[in-house]
Coordinates of C-alpha atoms (C1' of nucleotides) in Angstrom, one line a residue:
Chain E
X26 CA 155.7 21.1 220.1
X27 CA 157.5 21.3 216.8
X28 CA 157.3 24.2 214.5
X29 CA 154.8 23.7 211.6
X30 CA 157.3 25.0 209.1
X31 CA 160.0 22.7 210.5
X32 CA 157.6 19.7 210.1
X33 CA 156.8 20.7 206.6
X34 CA 160.4 21.0 205.6
X35 CA 161.7 17.9 207.5
X36 CA 158.9 15.3 207.2
X37 CA 161.3 12.4 207.2
X38 CA 163.0 13.5 210.4
X39 CA 159.7 13.9 212.1
X40 CA 158.4 10.6 210.8
X41 CA 161.5 8.8 212.2
X42 CA 161.1 10.5 215.6
X43 CA 157.5 9.4 215.8
X44 CA 158.5 5.9 214.9
X45 CA 161.5 5.7 217.2
X46 CA 159.4 7.0 220.2
X47 CA 156.8 4.4 219.5
X48 CA 154.2 7.2 218.9
X49 CA 151.5 7.2 216.3
X50 CA 150.8 10.8 215.5
X51 CA 149.3 11.1 212.0
X52 CA 152.0 13.0 210.1
X53 CA 150.7 12.3 206.6
X54 CA 147.3 13.7 207.5
X55 CA 149.0 16.8 208.9
X56 CA 151.0 17.3 205.8
X57 CA 148.0 17.0 203.6
X58 CA 146.0 19.5 205.7
X59 CA 148.9 21.9 205.6
X60 CA 148.6 22.1 201.8
X61 CA 144.9 22.6 202.1
X62 CA 145.4 25.3 204.7
X63 CA 147.7 27.3 202.5
X64 CA 145.2 27.1 199.6
X65 CA 142.4 28.5 201.8
X66 CA 144.6 31.2 203.2
X67 CA 145.3 32.4 199.7
X68 CA 141.6 32.6 198.9
X69 CA 140.5 34.2 202.1
X70 CA 143.2 36.8 202.0
X71 CA 142.4 37.8 198.5
X72 CA 138.7 38.2 199.5
X73 CA 139.8 40.3 202.5
X74 CA 141.9 42.6 200.4
X75 CA 138.9 43.1 198.2
X76 CA 136.7 43.8 201.2
X77 CA 139.2 46.3 202.6
X78 CA 139.3 48.1 199.3
X79 CA 135.5 48.4 199.0
X80 CA 135.1 49.3 202.7
X81 CA 137.4 52.2 202.0
X82 CA 135.2 53.3 199.1
X83 CA 132.1 53.2 201.3
X84 CA 133.8 55.4 203.8
X85 CA 134.7 57.9 201.1
X86 CA 131.2 57.8 199.6
X87 CA 129.7 58.5 202.9
X88 CA 132.0 61.4 203.5
X89 CA 130.9 62.8 200.1
X90 CA 127.3 62.2 201.1
X91 CA 126.7 59.7 198.2
X92 CA 124.3 56.8 198.4
X93 CA 126.2 53.6 199.2
X94 CA 123.4 51.2 199.7
X95 CA 124.1 49.3 196.4
X96 CA 127.7 48.8 197.3
X97 CA 126.9 47.7 200.8
X98 CA 124.4 45.2 199.5
X99 CA 127.0 43.8 197.3
X100 CA 129.5 43.5 200.1
X101 CA 127.1 41.3 202.0
X102 CA 127.9 38.5 199.6
X103 CA 131.6 39.0 200.0
X104 CA 131.3 39.1 203.7
X105 CA 129.4 35.8 203.7
X106 CA 132.0 34.3 201.4
X107 CA 134.8 35.4 203.8
X108 CA 133.0 34.0 206.7
X109 CA 132.6 30.5 205.1
X110 CA 136.2 30.4 204.0
X111 CA 137.2 31.5 207.5
X112 CA 135.2 28.7 209.1
X113 CA 136.7 26.2 206.7
X114 CA 140.2 27.5 207.5
X115 CA 139.5 27.3 211.2
X116 CA 138.4 23.7 210.9
X117 CA 141.6 22.8 209.1
X118 CA 143.9 24.7 211.4
X119 CA 142.2 23.1 214.4
X120 CA 142.8 19.7 213.0
X121 CA 146.4 20.5 212.2
X122 CA 146.9 21.8 215.7
X123 CA 145.4 18.7 217.3
X124 CA 147.9 16.6 215.4
X125 CA 150.8 19.0 215.9
X126 CA 150.5 19.1 219.7
X127 CA 150.6 15.3 219.8
X128 CA 153.8 15.0 217.8
X129 CA 156.6 14.1 220.2
X130 CA 159.9 15.9 220.4
X131 CA 162.7 14.7 218.2
X132 CA 165.4 12.6 220.0
X133 CA 168.9 14.0 220.0
X134 CA 171.3 12.2 217.6
X135 CA 173.3 10.8 220.6
X136 CA 170.2 8.9 221.9
X137 CA 170.2 5.1 221.3
X138 CA 167.4 4.1 219.0
X139 CA 165.1 1.3 220.1
X140 CA 162.8 0.1 222.9
X141 CA 163.8 0.3 226.6
X142 CA 166.0 -2.7 226.3
X143 CA 168.3 -0.4 224.4
X144 CA 168.8 1.9 227.3
X145 CA 172.6 2.3 227.8
X146 CA 174.3 2.1 231.2
X147 CA 176.6 5.1 230.9
X148 CA 178.4 4.6 234.2
X149 CA 178.1 3.2 237.7
X150 CA 179.3 4.8 240.9
X151 CA 180.0 3.3 244.3
X152 CA 180.2 -0.3 245.5
X153 CA 177.2 -2.4 246.0
X154 CA 177.4 -3.2 249.7
X155 CA 177.6 -6.9 250.7
X156 CA 176.3 -7.2 254.2
X157 CA 177.0 -10.2 256.5
X158 CA 173.3 -10.6 257.1
X159 CA 170.1 -10.8 255.1
X160 CA 169.1 -7.2 254.5
X161 CA 165.4 -6.3 255.0
X162 CA 163.3 -4.4 252.6
X163 CA 162.5 -0.8 253.6
X164 CA 158.8 -1.5 254.5
X165 CA 159.9 -3.9 257.2
X166 CA 162.5 -1.6 258.6
X167 CA 160.3 1.4 258.5
X168 CA 157.5 -0.5 260.1
X169 CA 159.6 -1.9 262.8
X170 CA 161.1 1.5 263.7
X171 CA 157.8 3.3 263.3
X172 CA 159.1 5.6 260.6
X173 CA 156.4 5.3 258.1
X174 CA 152.7 4.6 258.7
X175 CA 151.2 2.8 255.8
X176 CA 148.0 1.6 257.3
X177 CA 146.6 4.9 258.7
X178 CA 147.5 6.8 255.5
X179 CA 145.6 4.3 253.4
X180 CA 142.6 4.5 255.7
X181 CA 142.2 8.2 255.2
X182 CA 143.5 8.6 251.6
X183 CA 143.5 5.1 250.0
X184 CA 146.1 2.7 248.9
X185 CA 149.5 4.0 247.9
X186 CA 149.6 6.9 250.3
X187 CA 152.0 7.0 253.2
X188 CA 152.4 9.1 256.3
X189 CA 155.9 9.6 257.7
X190 CA 156.3 9.7 261.4
X191 CA 158.9 10.6 264.0
X192 CA 162.5 10.3 262.7
X193 CA 161.0 9.1 259.4
X194 CA 159.3 12.4 258.9
X195 CA 162.5 14.1 260.0
X196 CA 164.6 12.2 257.6
X197 CA 162.3 13.3 254.8
X198 CA 162.7 16.9 255.8
X199 CA 166.4 16.6 256.4
X200 CA 166.9 15.3 252.9
X201 CA 164.9 18.1 251.4
X202 CA 166.9 20.7 253.2
X203 CA 170.2 19.0 252.4
X204 CA 169.4 18.8 248.7
X205 CA 168.2 22.3 248.4
X206 CA 171.1 23.7 250.4
X207 CA 173.5 21.8 248.1
X208 CA 172.0 23.1 244.9
X209 CA 171.7 26.6 246.2
X210 CA 175.0 27.1 247.9
X211 CA 177.3 24.9 245.8
X212 CA 175.6 24.6 242.4
X213 CA 174.3 28.1 242.0
X214 CA 170.5 27.5 241.8
X215 CA 167.9 29.9 243.0
X216 CA 165.4 28.4 245.4
X217 CA 161.7 28.8 244.5
X218 CA 158.6 27.6 246.2
X219 CA 155.9 27.5 243.5
X220 CA 152.2 26.8 243.6
X221 CA 151.3 23.1 243.8
X222 CA 148.3 23.4 241.5
X223 CA 148.3 24.9 238.0
X224 CA 145.9 25.6 235.2
X225 CA 145.6 23.7 232.0
X226 CA 147.8 26.1 230.1
X227 CA 150.7 25.4 232.3
X228 CA 150.2 21.7 232.0
X229 CA 150.1 22.1 228.3
X230 CA 153.3 24.2 228.3
X231 CA 155.5 21.5 229.7
X232 CA 153.8 18.8 227.7
X233 CA 151.7 16.9 230.4
X234 CA 148.6 17.8 228.5
X235 CA 147.0 16.6 226.4
X236 CA 148.6 13.2 226.6
X237 CA 148.8 12.6 230.4
X238 CA 145.5 14.0 231.6
X239 CA 144.5 10.6 233.0
X240 CA 147.6 10.5 235.2
X241 CA 146.9 13.7 237.0
X242 CA 144.7 14.7 239.9
X243 CA 142.2 17.2 238.7
X244 CA 140.0 19.7 240.5
X245 CA 136.9 20.2 238.3
X246 CA 135.4 23.1 240.2
X247 CA 138.4 25.3 239.5
X248 CA 139.8 23.6 236.4
X249 CA 143.1 23.1 238.2
X250 CA 145.5 20.2 238.3
X251 CA 147.7 19.0 241.1
X252 CA 151.3 19.1 239.9
X253 CA 152.9 15.8 239.0
X254 CA 156.3 17.4 239.3
X255 CA 157.8 20.8 240.1
X256 CA 158.9 20.9 236.5
X257 CA 155.5 22.3 235.7
X258 CA 155.2 25.3 237.9
X259 CA 158.9 26.2 237.7
X260 CA 159.2 25.9 233.9
X261 CA 156.0 27.9 233.6
X262 CA 157.5 30.7 235.7
X263 CA 158.7 32.3 232.5
X264 CA 155.9 31.4 230.2
X265 CA 155.0 34.1 227.7
X266 CA 158.2 36.0 228.5
X267 CA 161.1 37.3 226.5
X268 CA 164.3 36.9 228.6
X269 CA 167.5 38.9 228.2
X270 CA 170.4 36.9 226.9
X271 CA 172.7 38.0 229.6
X272 CA 170.5 36.7 232.4
X273 CA 170.8 33.1 230.9
X274 CA 171.2 30.5 232.1
X275 CA 168.6 30.7 234.8
X276 CA 168.8 27.9 237.3
X277 CA 166.1 27.1 239.8
X278 CA 165.6 24.5 242.4
X279 CA 162.3 23.8 244.1
X280 CA 160.9 21.4 246.7
X281 CA 157.3 20.4 246.0
X282 CA 155.2 17.4 246.6
X283 CA 154.2 15.5 243.5
X284 CA 150.8 14.0 242.8
X285 CA 150.3 11.2 240.5
X286 CA 147.3 9.0 239.9
X287 CA 149.5 6.2 238.5
X288 CA 146.5 5.0 236.6
X289 CA 147.1 1.6 235.2
X290 CA 150.1 0.8 237.3
X291 CA 148.2 -1.1 240.0
X292 CA 149.9 -4.4 240.8
X293 CA 153.4 -3.0 240.0
X294 CA 155.6 -2.4 243.0
X295 CA 152.6 -1.7 245.2
X296 CA 154.4 -2.8 248.3
X297 CA 156.1 -0.1 250.3
X298 CA 156.8 3.3 248.9
X299 CA 158.4 2.7 245.6
X300 CA 155.4 4.0 243.8
X301 CA 153.0 6.2 245.7
X302 CA 150.4 8.8 244.8
X303 CA 152.0 11.7 246.6
X304 CA 155.7 12.1 247.1
X305 CA 158.2 14.8 247.7
X306 CA 160.8 15.8 245.3
X307 CA 163.5 18.4 244.9
X308 CA 163.7 19.5 241.3
X309 CA 166.2 21.5 239.3
X310 CA 165.1 23.5 236.2
X311 CA 167.2 25.4 233.7
X312 CA 166.5 27.9 231.1
X313 CA 169.5 28.1 228.7
X314 CA 170.6 29.3 225.4
X315 CA 170.2 26.7 222.6
X316 CA 173.9 26.3 221.8
X317 CA 175.0 25.1 225.2
X318 CA 172.0 23.0 226.2
X319 CA 173.6 19.6 226.0
X320 CA 176.5 20.7 228.1
X321 CA 174.0 22.0 230.6
X322 CA 172.4 18.6 230.6
X323 CA 175.6 17.0 231.6
X324 CA 176.1 19.5 234.4
X325 CA 172.5 19.0 235.6
X326 CA 173.1 15.3 235.7
X327 CA 176.4 15.9 237.7
X328 CA 174.5 18.1 240.2
X329 CA 171.9 15.3 240.8
X330 CA 174.7 12.6 241.0
X331 CA 176.4 14.6 243.7
X332 CA 173.5 14.2 246.0
X333 CA 174.0 10.4 245.9
X334 CA 177.7 10.7 246.1
X335 CA 177.5 12.7 249.3
X336 CA 175.0 10.3 250.7
X337 CA 177.4 7.5 249.6
X338 CA 174.6 5.6 247.8
X339 CA 175.7 3.5 244.8
X340 CA 174.0 4.4 241.6
X341 CA 174.1 4.0 237.9
X342 CA 173.3 6.3 235.0
X343 CA 171.1 5.2 232.1
X344 CA 170.9 7.0 228.8
X345 CA 167.3 6.3 227.8
X346 CA 166.7 4.9 224.3
X347 CA 164.2 6.6 222.1
X348 CA 161.4 4.2 223.0
X349 CA 161.8 5.1 226.7
X350 CA 162.0 8.9 226.2
X351 CA 159.1 10.9 227.3
X352 CA 157.0 12.8 224.9
X353 CA 158.7 16.2 225.3
X354 CA 162.3 15.1 225.9
X355 CA 165.1 15.2 223.3
X356 CA 167.5 13.3 225.6
X357 CA 167.2 11.9 229.1
X358 CA 169.4 10.3 231.7
X359 CA 167.9 8.3 234.5
X360 CA 169.7 7.8 237.7
X361 CA 169.0 4.6 239.5
X362 CA 170.0 4.0 243.1
X363 CA 170.8 0.6 244.5
X364 CA 168.4 -0.6 247.1
X365 CA 170.1 -3.3 249.1
X366 CA 167.0 -4.8 250.7
X367 CA 164.9 -5.1 247.6
X368 CA 168.0 -5.9 245.6
X369 CA 166.9 -3.6 242.9
X370 CA 167.9 -0.4 241.0
X371 CA 165.3 2.3 241.7
X372 CA 164.9 5.4 239.5
X373 CA 165.4 8.5 241.7
X374 CA 166.0 11.0 239.0
X375 CA 165.4 11.8 235.4
X376 CA 167.5 14.6 233.8
X377 CA 166.2 15.8 230.5
X378 CA 166.8 18.3 227.8
X379 CA 163.7 19.4 226.1
X380 CA 165.5 21.7 223.6
X381 CA 162.9 24.2 222.4
X382 CA 159.9 21.9 222.6
X383 CA 158.5 23.2 225.9
X384 CA 159.7 26.7 225.2
X385 CA 157.6 26.8 222.0
X386 CA 154.6 25.4 223.8
X387 CA 154.9 27.8 226.7
X388 CA 156.3 30.7 224.6
X389 CA 159.5 31.3 226.5
X390 CA 162.0 33.2 224.4
X391 CA 165.1 35.3 224.9
X392 CA 167.0 38.0 223.0
X393 CA 170.6 37.1 222.3
X394 CA 171.4 40.8 222.4
X395 CA 169.5 44.1 222.6
X396 CA 167.4 44.5 219.6
X397 CA 167.9 40.9 218.5
X398 CA 165.0 38.8 217.3
X399 CA 163.5 36.7 220.1
X400 CA 164.4 33.0 219.9
X401 CA 163.1 30.1 222.0
X402 CA 165.2 29.1 224.9
X403 CA 166.0 25.5 225.7
X404 CA 164.6 24.1 228.9
X405 CA 166.0 21.3 231.0
X406 CA 165.0 19.7 234.3
X407 CA 166.1 16.9 236.5
X408 CA 165.2 15.5 239.9
X409 CA 167.6 16.2 242.5
X410 CA 166.2 13.9 243.9
X411 CA 162.9 12.1 244.3
X412 CA 162.6 11.6 248.1
X413 CA 160.8 8.2 248.8
X414 CA 163.2 6.1 246.8
X415 CA 166.2 7.9 248.3
X416 CA 164.7 7.2 251.7
X417 CA 164.3 3.6 250.7
X418 CA 168.0 3.4 249.7
X419 CA 169.1 5.0 252.9
X420 CA 167.0 2.7 255.0
X421 CA 168.1 -0.4 253.1
X422 CA 171.7 0.3 252.5
X423 CA 172.4 1.8 255.9
X424 CA 170.6 -0.8 257.9
X425 CA 172.5 -2.7 260.5
X426 CA 172.2 -6.3 261.6
X427 CA 170.5 -5.1 264.7
X428 CA 167.7 -3.5 262.7
X429 CA 168.9 0.1 263.2
X430 CA 169.7 2.7 260.5
X431 CA 173.0 4.6 260.5
X432 CA 172.3 8.2 259.5
X433 CA 174.5 9.2 256.5
X434 CA 177.1 11.7 257.7
X435 CA 175.9 14.6 255.6
X436 CA 172.5 14.4 257.1
X437 CA 173.5 14.3 260.7
X438 CA 173.4 18.1 261.1
X439 CA 169.9 18.0 259.8
X440 CA 168.8 14.9 261.8
X441 CA 170.3 15.6 265.2
X442 CA 171.0 11.9 265.6
X443 CA 173.6 9.5 264.2
X444 CA 171.5 6.3 264.4
X445 CA 167.8 5.7 264.0
X446 CA 166.9 2.8 266.3
Chain B
rG19 C1' 132.0 34.8 248.5
rG20 C1' 129.8 40.2 247.5
rA21 C1' 130.6 45.3 245.1
rG22 C1' 133.3 48.3 241.8
rA23 C1' 137.5 49.7 238.3
rG24 C1' 140.6 48.2 234.6
rG25 C1' 143.6 45.2 230.8
rU26 C1' 146.2 49.3 224.1
rG27 C1' 153.1 48.9 221.1
rC28 C1' 159.7 48.2 224.9
rC29 C1' 157.4 51.6 229.0
rG30 C1' 153.8 55.6 230.3
rG31 C1' 149.4 57.0 228.1
rA32 C1' 145.4 58.9 224.1
rG33 C1' 141.7 56.9 221.4
rU34 C1' 133.7 55.1 221.7
rG35 C1' 132.2 52.5 214.8
rG36 C1' 135.3 54.0 208.7
rC37 C1' 140.7 59.3 208.0
rU38 C1' 144.4 54.3 213.7
rG39 C1' 149.2 49.4 213.2
rA40 C1' 147.6 53.0 216.3
rA41 C1' 148.2 60.5 218.7
rC42 C1' 151.5 62.4 222.5
rG43 C1' 155.6 61.5 225.9
rG44 C1' 159.7 58.3 227.5
rG45 C1' 163.2 54.5 226.2
rG46 C1' 166.2 52.0 222.3
rC47 C1' 168.7 52.4 217.6
rG48 C1' 171.0 55.5 213.5
rG49 C1' 172.7 60.2 212.1
rC50 C1' 173.8 65.5 212.8
rC51 C1' 175.3 69.4 215.7
rU52 C1' 178.0 71.0 219.8
rG53 C1' 182.5 74.9 224.8
rC54 C1' 174.4 76.2 228.2
rU55 C1' 177.1 68.9 227.5
rA56 C1' 174.0 62.8 231.9
rA57 C1' 172.1 69.0 226.7
rG58 C1' 169.9 70.1 221.5
rC59 C1' 168.1 68.6 216.4
rC60 C1' 166.6 65.0 212.6
rG61 C1' 165.3 60.2 211.4
rU62 C1' 163.9 55.4 212.8
rU63 C1' 161.8 51.7 216.0
rG64 C1' 156.5 45.3 216.8
rU65 C1' 155.1 40.2 215.7
rA66 C1' 153.0 36.2 212.9
rG67 C1' 151.0 34.0 208.4
rG68 C1' 150.6 33.8 202.9
rG69 C1' 152.7 35.1 198.2
rG70 C1' 156.8 37.1 194.9
rG71 C1' 162.3 37.9 194.0
rU72 C1' 169.2 35.1 193.1
rA73 C1' 169.3 38.9 196.7
rA74 C1' 169.0 43.8 199.5
rC75 C1' 163.8 43.7 199.4
rC76 C1' 158.6 44.0 197.8
rC77 C1' 153.1 42.9 198.0
rC78 C1' 148.9 41.1 200.8
rU79 C1' 146.5 39.4 205.4
rA80 C1' 146.0 39.3 210.6
rC81 C1' 147.1 41.0 215.5
rC82 C1' 145.1 47.1 220.6
rC83 C1' 144.4 40.3 227.1
rA84 C1' 141.9 35.6 224.9
rG85 C1' 137.6 33.4 222.5
rG86 C1' 132.8 34.3 220.4
rG87 C1' 128.9 37.9 218.5
rU88 C1' 126.7 42.5 216.0
rU89 C1' 128.1 45.3 211.3
rC90 C1' 129.3 46.4 204.5
rG91 C1' 133.3 47.9 208.1
rA92 C1' 135.3 47.0 215.3
rA93 C1' 141.0 48.8 219.4
rU94 C1' 136.1 51.3 219.6
rC95 C1' 129.4 48.2 220.6
rC96 C1' 127.6 43.2 223.0
rC97 C1' 128.7 38.2 225.5
rU98 C1' 132.0 34.7 227.9
rG99 C1' 136.7 33.6 230.0
rC100 C1' 141.5 34.8 232.1
rC101 C1' 144.3 38.3 234.7
rU102 C1' 145.3 42.9 237.8
rC103 C1' 143.7 46.6 241.3
rU104 C1' 140.3 48.8 245.3
rC105 C1' 136.6 48.1 249.1
rC106 C1' 133.6 44.6 252.1
rG107 C1' 133.1 39.6 254.1
rC108 C1' 135.7 35.1 255.5
rC109 C1' 140.2 32.9 256.9
rA110 C1' 145.9 30.0 257.9

RNA sequence: GGAGAGGUGCCGGAGUGGCUGAACGGGGCGGCCUGCUAAGCCGUUGUAGGGGGUAACCCCUACCCAGGGUUCGAAUCCCUGCCUCUCCGCCA
């Protein structure tokens, strides 16, 4: 969320951001309402000042045992007037708020402007393997080796759910442990294991609500949402808090399942497990001081890249254009891994800097030094990594002509085997 | 799920309708003093919104978990929600 005063003082900047992101928040309406708002505030506060003065008089009259009924009767009119002004103000502020919370974050100046075709490939790592045979897509390999059960999962939960099995399940677990261990012991993150459901407030804080309500699983009886990413519970760890400057940056990593309804995406990549309703992910979340947040983004990206480097999976980095940036992000890099069987780049990570956008929504602040005025922190997060597509890449890139899968070296201690056959 | 208690400033903790933006204590900050010294004394110490001033700053309004209500007037009374604690039940 952007600050109202900032919007008022930088309307052109905000308008450009809305345009560049392909959003359609009604900025002009907001600016007009803002003027009205301040007019009403002037009136209502004058009336209140008057009311306070007379109230004081009544108290004094009562103390002096004087009759105050006439004054009290007069005050009734003023009280009604205040009430009606208040109602009007509330209406205006509510409308302002509804627009304000739908205004997207402003892209950083380094972000390419335009639709997704303007996404920039920043770099590529690793060689795309050229096998001497026709590589199979992961669903065929997984099916043949009994690693993933598509049919039974669909029977109990519906389409686009999967159930891992045997060494498939083990591979999933191995990857989670490998990633968390890496981020904790080498990159300095603290492991957390947060709730997998959260309240509306938390979803609002990270920007999932109000725009993405349709994309989330919802539990009406308890007004809870299943998390679509660990970003939500982990970022909300510090909601409504004032952190100390010296404890920043705070780095967290968490494994959670992620639940996404993927409403409206049926027909897209439905085969296999490129897009499923429940998937595992290891996430990294940072709370940092504003001045260093873009450096922190580069480090975050490097931390995610290292997972793929250690797994020896080729990937490329995209700097997303404004039109592809999410609502809350100021800048975002996507990491896409090469999947040899599908012959496709698959997104396995998004590393974003949200600047103070989430912090303002979730009210996460810090004091630069003792006694300093609290300021909003900057929040960042990135997948490190999403599991199913990483699994896909391993299955497809490490497959042999005989239909087996070589286990990447770094995973062997976690897997206990060198080859899945 | 049932029964009860409670949510006040940086912290502890008063306050049951007007004199309370909030006693008292602690902490922080500033100053003073000082051979009883990890002591004493004095002062100060929230946030947001609106308006005014070149500015240091000043004025007004709001905020005692949140949202409603009663009232001329609410931290104080009523309702709802959220959260915490205790006991019982159930349970991985």
